PDB file of C-alpha atoms in Angstrom:
ATOM      1  CA  UNK A   7     -16.312  78.092 -52.032  1.00 81.00           C
ATOM      2  CA  UNK A   8     -12.908  78.694 -53.593  1.00 88.00           C
ATOM      3  CA  UNK A   9     -12.274  74.962 -53.967  1.00 88.00           C
ATOM      4  CA  UNK A  10     -15.539  74.562 -55.919  1.00 89.00           C
ATOM      5  CA  UNK A  11     -14.731  77.555 -58.171  1.00 90.00           C
ATOM      6  CA  UNK A  12     -11.255  76.175 -58.811  1.00 92.00           C
ATOM      7  CA  UNK A  13     -12.742  72.781 -59.755  1.00 91.00           C
ATOM      8  CA  UNK A  14     -15.216  74.434 -62.135  1.00 92.00           C
ATOM      9  CA  UNK A  15     -12.450  76.456 -63.804  1.00 92.00           C
ATOM     10  CA  UNK A  16     -10.285  73.332 -64.167  1.00 94.00           C
ATOM     11  CA  UNK A  17     -13.184  71.431 -65.736  1.00 93.00           C
ATOM     12  CA  UNK A  18     -13.883  74.281 -68.149  1.00 94.00           C
ATOM     13  CA  UNK A  19     -10.222  74.367 -69.199  1.00 94.00           C
ATOM     14  CA  UNK A  20     -10.320  70.610 -69.742  1.00 94.00           C
ATOM     15  CA  UNK A  21     -13.609  70.942 -71.665  1.00 94.00           C
ATOM     16  CA  UNK A  22     -12.342  73.631 -74.015  1.00 95.00           C
ATOM     17  CA  UNK A  23      -9.098  71.658 -74.417  1.00 94.00           C
ATOM     18  CA  UNK A  24      -6.808  74.476 -73.394  1.00 94.00           C
ATOM     19  CA  UNK A  25      -3.696  72.728 -74.739  1.00 92.00           C
ATOM     20  CA  UNK A  26      -5.239  72.551 -78.236  1.00 90.00           C
ATOM     21  CA  UNK A  27      -6.285  76.177 -77.977  1.00 94.00           C
ATOM     22  CA  UNK A  28      -2.738  77.184 -77.033  1.00 94.00           C
ATOM     23  CA  UNK A  29      -1.467  75.351 -80.126  1.00 91.00           C
ATOM     24  CA  UNK A  30      -4.023  77.238 -82.250  1.00 92.00           C
ATOM     25  CA  UNK A  31      -2.903  80.550 -80.737  1.00 95.00           C
ATOM     26  CA  UNK A  32       0.697  79.676 -81.632  1.00 93.00           C
ATOM     27  CA  UNK A  33      -0.422  78.923 -85.200  1.00 92.00           C
ATOM     28  CA  UNK A  34      -2.263  82.258 -85.351  1.00 94.00           C
ATOM     29  CA  UNK A  35       0.844  84.083 -84.092  1.00 92.00           C
ATOM     30  CA  UNK A  36       2.982  82.249 -86.645  1.00 91.00           C
ATOM     31  CA  UNK A  37       0.672  83.317 -89.462  1.00 92.00           C
ATOM     32  CA  UNK A  38       0.658  86.890 -88.169  1.00 90.00           C
ATOM     33  CA  UNK A  39       4.464  86.940 -88.143  1.00 89.00           C
ATOM     34  CA  UNK A  40       4.681  85.678 -91.748  1.00 89.00           C
ATOM     35  CA  UNK A  41       2.212  87.967 -93.513  1.00 86.00           C
ATOM     36  CA  UNK A  42       2.021  91.660 -94.287  1.00 75.00           C
ATOM     37  CA  UNK A  43      -0.753  92.802 -92.018  1.00 71.00           C
ATOM     38  CA  UNK A  44      -2.978  95.658 -93.083  1.00 65.00           C
ATOM     39  CA  UNK A  45      -4.662  95.992 -89.689  1.00 67.00           C
ATOM     40  CA  UNK A  46      -3.327  94.398 -86.507  1.00 81.00           C
ATOM     41  CA  UNK A  47      -6.778  94.663 -84.965  1.00 88.00           C
ATOM     42  CA  UNK A  48      -8.076  92.216 -87.594  1.00 89.00           C
ATOM     43  CA  UNK A  49      -5.333  89.761 -86.690  1.00 90.00           C
ATOM     44  CA  UNK A  50      -6.159  90.029 -82.980  1.00 94.00           C
ATOM     45  CA  UNK A  51      -9.907  89.708 -83.560  1.00 96.00           C
ATOM     46  CA  UNK A  52      -9.465  86.744 -85.905  1.00 96.00           C
ATOM     47  CA  UNK A  53      -7.274  84.986 -83.319  1.00 96.00           C
ATOM     48  CA  UNK A  54      -9.939  85.568 -80.669  1.00 97.00           C
ATOM     49  CA  UNK A  55     -12.533  84.184 -83.102  1.00 98.00           C
ATOM     50  CA  UNK A  56     -10.464  81.026 -83.629  1.00 97.00           C
ATOM     51  CA  UNK A  57     -10.185  80.561 -79.852  1.00 97.00           C
ATOM     52  CA  UNK A  58     -13.899  81.150 -79.233  1.00 98.00           C
ATOM     53  CA  UNK A  59     -15.065  78.820 -81.991  1.00 97.00           C
ATOM     54  CA  UNK A  60     -12.610  76.104 -80.983  1.00 95.00           C
ATOM     55  CA  UNK A  61     -13.775  76.364 -77.373  1.00 97.00           C
ATOM     56  CA  UNK A  62     -17.424  76.211 -78.433  1.00 97.00           C
ATOM     57  CA  UNK A  63     -16.901  73.217 -80.696  1.00 95.00           C
ATOM     58  CA  UNK A  64     -14.948  71.343 -78.008  1.00 94.00           C
ATOM     59  CA  UNK A  65     -17.669  72.011 -75.443  1.00 96.00           C
ATOM     60  CA  UNK A  66     -20.329  70.857 -77.907  1.00 95.00           C
ATOM     61  CA  UNK A  67     -18.294  67.719 -78.526  1.00 92.00           C
ATOM     62  CA  UNK A  68     -18.240  66.962 -74.789  1.00 94.00           C
ATOM     63  CA  UNK A  69     -21.987  67.569 -74.545  1.00 95.00           C
ATOM     64  CA  UNK A  70     -22.814  65.149 -77.365  1.00 91.00           C
ATOM     65  CA  UNK A  71     -20.171  62.562 -76.445  1.00 89.00           C
ATOM     66  CA  UNK A  72     -21.336  61.872 -72.892  1.00 90.00           C
ATOM     67  CA  UNK A  73     -22.257  58.230 -73.632  1.00 89.00           C
ATOM     68  CA  UNK A  74     -19.051  57.499 -75.550  1.00 85.00           C
ATOM     69  CA  UNK A  75     -16.884  59.323 -73.028  1.00 86.00           C
ATOM     70  CA  UNK A  76     -18.475  57.386 -70.144  1.00 87.00           C
ATOM     71  CA  UNK A  77     -16.862  54.281 -71.652  1.00 86.00           C
ATOM     72  CA  UNK A  78     -13.721  55.556 -73.395  1.00 82.00           C
ATOM     73  CA  UNK A  79     -12.836  58.676 -71.383  1.00 86.00           C
ATOM     74  CA  UNK A  80     -14.403  58.329 -67.918  1.00 89.00           C
ATOM     75  CA  UNK A  81     -12.360  61.258 -66.577  1.00 91.00           C
ATOM     76  CA  UNK A  82     -13.936  63.854 -68.899  1.00 92.00           C
ATOM     77  CA  UNK A  83     -15.554  66.740 -67.011  1.00 93.00           C
ATOM     78  CA  UNK A  84     -19.183  65.955 -67.857  1.00 94.00           C
ATOM     79  CA  UNK A  85     -18.732  62.321 -66.834  1.00 93.00           C
ATOM     80  CA  UNK A  86     -17.153  63.172 -63.498  1.00 92.00           C
ATOM     81  CA  UNK A  87     -19.371  66.235 -62.896  1.00 92.00           C
ATOM     82  CA  UNK A  88     -22.674  65.904 -64.812  1.00 93.00           C
ATOM     83  CA  UNK A  89     -23.907  69.054 -63.055  1.00 93.00           C
ATOM     84  CA  UNK A  90     -21.663  71.075 -65.361  1.00 95.00           C
ATOM     85  CA  UNK A  91     -23.826  70.280 -68.391  1.00 96.00           C
ATOM     86  CA  UNK A  92     -25.832  73.519 -68.252  1.00 96.00           C
ATOM     87  CA  UNK A  93     -22.672  75.582 -67.715  1.00 96.00           C
ATOM     88  CA  UNK A  94     -21.083  73.936 -70.771  1.00 97.00           C
ATOM     89  CA  UNK A  95     -24.193  74.747 -72.820  1.00 97.00           C
ATOM     90  CA  UNK A  96     -24.237  78.375 -71.639  1.00 97.00           C
ATOM     91  CA  UNK A  97     -20.537  78.779 -72.370  1.00 97.00           C
ATOM     92  CA  UNK A  98     -20.993  77.266 -75.827  1.00 97.00           C
ATOM     93  CA  UNK A  99     -23.687  79.757 -76.778  1.00 97.00           C
ATOM     94  CA  UNK A 100     -21.757  82.614 -75.185  1.00 98.00           C
ATOM     95  CA  UNK A 101     -18.697  81.766 -77.307  1.00 97.00           C
ATOM     96  CA  UNK A 102     -20.829  81.565 -80.443  1.00 97.00           C
ATOM     97  CA  UNK A 103     -22.628  84.825 -79.654  1.00 97.00           C
ATOM     98  CA  UNK A 104     -19.394  86.702 -79.016  1.00 98.00           C
ATOM     99  CA  UNK A 105     -17.970  85.214 -82.228  1.00 97.00           C
ATOM    100  CA  UNK A 106     -20.909  86.485 -84.244  1.00 97.00           C
ATOM    101  CA  UNK A 107     -20.541  89.936 -82.696  1.00 98.00           C
ATOM    102  CA  UNK A 108     -16.760  90.106 -83.270  1.00 97.00           C
ATOM    103  CA  UNK A 109     -17.085  88.900 -86.835  1.00 97.00           C
ATOM    104  CA  UNK A 110     -18.595  92.264 -87.765  1.00 96.00           C
ATOM    105  CA  UNK A 111     -15.173  93.821 -87.109  1.00 96.00           C
ATOM    106  CA  UNK A 112     -13.338  91.826 -89.804  1.00 95.00           C
ATOM    107  CA  UNK A 113     -13.563  91.909 -93.586  1.00 94.00           C
ATOM    108  CA  UNK A 114     -16.518  90.422 -95.451  1.00 96.00           C
ATOM    109  CA  UNK A 115     -14.677  87.370 -96.804  1.00 96.00           C
ATOM    110  CA  UNK A 116     -13.536  86.372 -93.299  1.00 96.00           C
ATOM    111  CA  UNK A 117     -17.047  87.101 -91.980  1.00 97.00           C
ATOM    112  CA  UNK A 118     -18.439  84.614 -94.486  1.00 97.00           C
ATOM    113  CA  UNK A 119     -16.036  81.979 -93.184  1.00 96.00           C
ATOM    114  CA  UNK A 120     -17.406  82.547 -89.669  1.00 97.00           C
ATOM    115  CA  UNK A 121     -21.051  82.540 -90.784  1.00 96.00           C
ATOM    116  CA  UNK A 122     -20.567  79.301 -92.735  1.00 95.00           C
ATOM    117  CA  UNK A 123     -18.477  77.675 -90.007  1.00 94.00           C
ATOM    118  CA  UNK A 124     -20.809  78.132 -87.062  1.00 95.00           C
ATOM    119  CA  UNK A 125     -23.579  75.828 -88.336  1.00 94.00           C
ATOM    120  CA  UNK A 126     -21.072  73.136 -89.316  1.00 93.00           C
ATOM    121  CA  UNK A 127     -19.246  73.365 -85.988  1.00 91.00           C
ATOM    122  CA  UNK A 128     -22.467  73.228 -83.981  1.00 90.00           C
ATOM    123  CA  UNK A 129     -23.850  70.282 -85.962  1.00 90.00           C
ATOM    124  CA  UNK A 130     -20.569  68.398 -86.268  1.00 89.00           C
ATOM    125  CA  UNK A 131     -20.844  66.182 -83.169  1.00 84.00           C
ATOM    126  CA  UNK A 132     -24.463  65.267 -83.806  1.00 85.00           C
ATOM    127  CA  UNK A 133     -24.526  64.868 -87.604  1.00 86.00           C
ATOM    128  CA  UNK A 134     -21.083  64.638 -89.159  1.00 87.00           C
ATOM    129  CA  UNK A 135     -18.857  62.967 -86.573  1.00 84.00           C
ATOM    130  CA  UNK A 136     -20.639  59.585 -86.748  1.00 83.00           C
ATOM    131  CA  UNK A 137     -20.118  59.384 -90.525  1.00 86.00           C
ATOM    132  CA  UNK A 138     -16.848  57.527 -91.126  1.00 82.00           C
ATOM    133  CA  UNK A 139     -14.111  59.670 -92.632  1.00 88.00           C
ATOM    134  CA  UNK A 140     -16.411  62.691 -93.192  1.00 90.00           C
ATOM    135  CA  UNK A 141     -16.020  63.769 -89.580  1.00 88.00           C
ATOM    136  CA  UNK A 142     -12.244  63.382 -89.879  1.00 90.00           C
ATOM    137  CA  UNK A 143     -12.208  65.482 -93.055  1.00 93.00           C
ATOM    138  CA  UNK A 144     -14.216  68.251 -91.404  1.00 92.00           C
ATOM    139  CA  UNK A 145     -11.968  68.436 -88.343  1.00 90.00           C
ATOM    140  CA  UNK A 146      -8.796  68.390 -90.455  1.00 92.00           C
ATOM    141  CA  UNK A 147     -10.267  71.068 -92.727  1.00 93.00           C
ATOM    142  CA  UNK A 148     -11.062  73.357 -89.818  1.00 91.00           C
ATOM    143  CA  UNK A 149      -7.650  72.918 -88.251  1.00 90.00           C
ATOM    144  CA  UNK A 150      -5.994  73.829 -91.542  1.00 93.00           C
ATOM    145  CA  UNK A 151      -8.467  76.663 -92.041  1.00 95.00           C
ATOM    146  CA  UNK A 152      -6.910  78.455 -89.062  1.00 94.00           C
ATOM    147  CA  UNK A 153      -3.923  79.390 -91.241  1.00 95.00           C
ATOM    148  CA  UNK A 154      -6.042  80.587 -94.146  1.00 95.00           C
ATOM    149  CA  UNK A 155      -8.600  82.376 -91.986  1.00 96.00           C
ATOM    150  CA  UNK A 156      -6.017  84.457 -90.109  1.00 95.00           C
ATOM    151  CA  UNK A 157      -4.367  85.470 -93.380  1.00 94.00           C
ATOM    152  CA  UNK A 158      -7.722  86.271 -94.985  1.00 94.00           C
ATOM    153  CA  UNK A 159      -8.929  88.314 -92.018  1.00 93.00           C
ATOM    154  CA  UNK A 160      -5.656  90.209 -91.677  1.00 91.00           C
ATOM    155  CA  UNK A 161      -4.860  90.831 -95.353  1.00 89.00           C
ATOM    156  CA  UNK A 162      -8.056  90.247 -97.326  1.00 90.00           C
ATOM    157  CA  UNK A 163      -6.378  87.529 -99.423  1.00 91.00           C
ATOM    158  CA  UNK A 164      -4.997  84.014 -99.236  1.00 93.00           C
ATOM    159  CA  UNK A 165      -1.634  83.207-100.758  1.00 90.00           C
ATOM    160  CA  UNK A 166       1.204  82.695 -98.262  1.00 92.00           C
ATOM    161  CA  UNK A 167      -0.459  80.203 -95.934  1.00 94.00           C
ATOM    162  CA  UNK A 168      -1.664  77.628 -98.477  1.00 95.00           C
ATOM    163  CA  UNK A 169       1.277  75.245 -97.949  1.00 95.00           C
ATOM    164  CA  UNK A 170       1.121  75.361 -94.125  1.00 94.00           C
ATOM    165  CA  UNK A 171      -2.648  74.842 -94.357  1.00 95.00           C
ATOM    166  CA  UNK A 172      -2.191  71.708 -96.508  1.00 95.00           C
ATOM    167  CA  UNK A 173       0.456  70.410 -94.114  1.00 95.00           C
ATOM    168  CA  UNK A 174      -1.833  71.018 -91.124  1.00 93.00           C
ATOM    169  CA  UNK A 175      -4.664  69.277 -92.978  1.00 94.00           C
ATOM    170  CA  UNK A 176      -2.587  66.157 -93.642  1.00 95.00           C
ATOM    171  CA  UNK A 177      -1.232  65.894 -90.106  1.00 93.00           C
ATOM    172  CA  UNK A 178      -4.670  66.577 -88.603  1.00 91.00           C
ATOM    173  CA  UNK A 179      -6.413  64.028 -90.807  1.00 93.00           C
ATOM    174  CA  UNK A 180      -3.976  61.309 -89.724  1.00 93.00           C
ATOM    175  CA  UNK A 181      -4.361  62.314 -86.067  1.00 89.00           C
ATOM    176  CA  UNK A 182      -8.166  62.322 -86.248  1.00 87.00           C
ATOM    177  CA  UNK A 183      -8.270  58.907 -87.884  1.00 88.00           C
ATOM    178  CA  UNK A 184      -6.008  57.464 -85.180  1.00 88.00           C
ATOM    179  CA  UNK A 185      -8.175  59.022 -82.461  1.00 80.00           C
ATOM    180  CA  UNK A 186     -11.290  57.436 -84.015  1.00 75.00           C
ATOM    181  CA  UNK A 187      -9.672  54.025 -84.152  1.00 76.00           C
ATOM    182  CA  UNK A 188      -8.940  54.315 -80.415  1.00 68.00           C
ATOM    183  CA  UNK A 189     -12.695  54.794 -79.750  1.00 62.00           C
ATOM    184  CA  UNK A 190     -13.586  51.442 -81.310  1.00 60.00           C
ATOM    185  CA  UNK A 191     -13.226  48.145 -79.485  1.00 56.00           C
TER     186      UNK A 191
END
């Protein structure tokens, strides 16, 4: 029914954290407006890659955080609707698969960022997140990497976005540490 489809779409948007993805898109657009772009297609593809990998990592996080979310965030989609688990898994792998495919349309340096990022992003919730401070460093690094990755993919170099990347890292690290403190009793 339409009501069921609407509920599924709403839960997916909550799962991928659409507000965070919109912020990332704004960051990508900001980078694009500040750099000399060799190929606009690379900028568009790299923005799509950021969105897909963020969505996948957020879905993975929800999948692995079911027990924690049942206590701390009982309104999360997989807590309210456990039947969505398989859909979240399928969407995760679909996002990763499309990311791998699209990465062949950007330069080699940016491709390497994608190929190195996917294993870390997929293992983050299970392996790295539980390690104090390391998980925070990884998340902050990836959020700041958005600035550098878009510049690298669009221009083949990194030079103009170093300062914004460091700023994003610092703000993100503080935010992630505060979020972790909220999860503890």
